[in-house]
Short mmCIF file of C-alpha atoms in Angstrom, two decimals:
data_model
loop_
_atom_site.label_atom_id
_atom_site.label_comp_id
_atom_site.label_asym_id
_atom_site.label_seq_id
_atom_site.Cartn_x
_atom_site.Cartn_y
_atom_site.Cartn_z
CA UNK A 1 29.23 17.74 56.79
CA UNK A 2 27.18 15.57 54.46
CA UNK A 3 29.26 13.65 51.48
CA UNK A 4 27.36 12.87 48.42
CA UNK A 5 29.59 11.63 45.90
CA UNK A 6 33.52 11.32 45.04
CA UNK A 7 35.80 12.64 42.54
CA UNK A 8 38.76 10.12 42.00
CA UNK A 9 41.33 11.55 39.88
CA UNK A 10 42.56 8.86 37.20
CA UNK A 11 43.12 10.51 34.40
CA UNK A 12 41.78 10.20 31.03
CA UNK A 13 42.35 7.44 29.93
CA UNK A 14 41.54 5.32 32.61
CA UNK A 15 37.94 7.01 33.21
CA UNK A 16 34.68 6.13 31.91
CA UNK A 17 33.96 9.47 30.32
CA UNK A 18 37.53 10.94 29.54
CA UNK A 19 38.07 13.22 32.04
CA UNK A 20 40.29 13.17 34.93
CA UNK A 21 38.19 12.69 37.24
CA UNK A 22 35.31 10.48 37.19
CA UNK A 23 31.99 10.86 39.22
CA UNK A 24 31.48 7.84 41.90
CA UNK A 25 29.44 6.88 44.42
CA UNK A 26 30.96 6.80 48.12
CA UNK A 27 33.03 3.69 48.62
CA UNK A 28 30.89 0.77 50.13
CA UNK A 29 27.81 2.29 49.87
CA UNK A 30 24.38 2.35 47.52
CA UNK A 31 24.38 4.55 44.79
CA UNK A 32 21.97 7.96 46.39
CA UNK A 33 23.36 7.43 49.97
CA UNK A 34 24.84 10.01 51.88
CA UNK A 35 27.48 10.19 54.59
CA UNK A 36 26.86 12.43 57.68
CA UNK A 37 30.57 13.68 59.19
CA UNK A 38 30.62 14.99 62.73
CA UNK A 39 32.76 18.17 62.79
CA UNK A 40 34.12 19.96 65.80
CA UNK A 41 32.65 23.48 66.21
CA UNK A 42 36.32 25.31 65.78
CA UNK A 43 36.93 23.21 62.51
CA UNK A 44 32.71 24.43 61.08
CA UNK A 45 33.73 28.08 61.92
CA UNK A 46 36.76 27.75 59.72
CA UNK A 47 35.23 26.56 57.23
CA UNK A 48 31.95 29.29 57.32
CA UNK A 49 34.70 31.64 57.41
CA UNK A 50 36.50 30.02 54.53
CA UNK A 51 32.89 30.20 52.30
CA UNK A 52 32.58 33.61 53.44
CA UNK A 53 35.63 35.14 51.87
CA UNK A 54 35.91 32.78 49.03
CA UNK A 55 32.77 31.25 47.90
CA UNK A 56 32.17 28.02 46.70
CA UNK A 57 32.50 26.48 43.22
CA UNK A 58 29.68 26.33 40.87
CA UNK A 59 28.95 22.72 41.86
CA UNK A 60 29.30 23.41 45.99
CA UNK A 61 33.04 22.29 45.84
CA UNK A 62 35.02 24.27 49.15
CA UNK A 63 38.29 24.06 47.30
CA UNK A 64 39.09 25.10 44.03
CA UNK A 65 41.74 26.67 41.32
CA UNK A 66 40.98 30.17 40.12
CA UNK A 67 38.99 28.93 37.34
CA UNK A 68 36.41 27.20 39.41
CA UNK A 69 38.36 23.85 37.99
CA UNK A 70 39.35 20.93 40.61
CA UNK A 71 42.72 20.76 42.59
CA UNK A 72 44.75 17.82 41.34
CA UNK A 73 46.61 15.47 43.52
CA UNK A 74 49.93 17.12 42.75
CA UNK A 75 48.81 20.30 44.07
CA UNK A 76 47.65 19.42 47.09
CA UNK A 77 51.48 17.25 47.00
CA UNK A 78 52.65 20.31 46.52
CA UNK A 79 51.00 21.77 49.85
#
């Protein structure tokens, strides 16, 4: 799994461009870096499986509401 980028959920008023979440670089590293995340083979079959039945978002998110929109915190609390 590569990671690109992270979506911390603030809310609006606390981002730099009003929405809830706000666009960020990983944590302690340069802004265009990447982070490569070993997964076991069981846990990438899942997850092809996963893609298979349910797509991904328009911007390559796995997980998302109905309306292609982000899961907040509190739902994933919820789970």
């Amino acid at each position: 799994m590569v990671l690109h980028r992270t979506l911390p959920q603030a809310g609006k008023r606390w981002t730099d461009s009003g929405k809830i979440h706000d666009e960020r670089v990983l944590k302690n590293r340069p802004p265009g870096e990447t982070w490569v995340v070993p997964l076991p083979p069981h846990l990438v079959t899942m997850w092809k499986d996963h893609v298979a039945t349910f797509g991904t978002a328009d911007d390559g998110r796995l997980f998302f509401t109905e309306q292609g929109r982000i899961i907040t915190y509190t739902t994933c609390n919820r789970v």
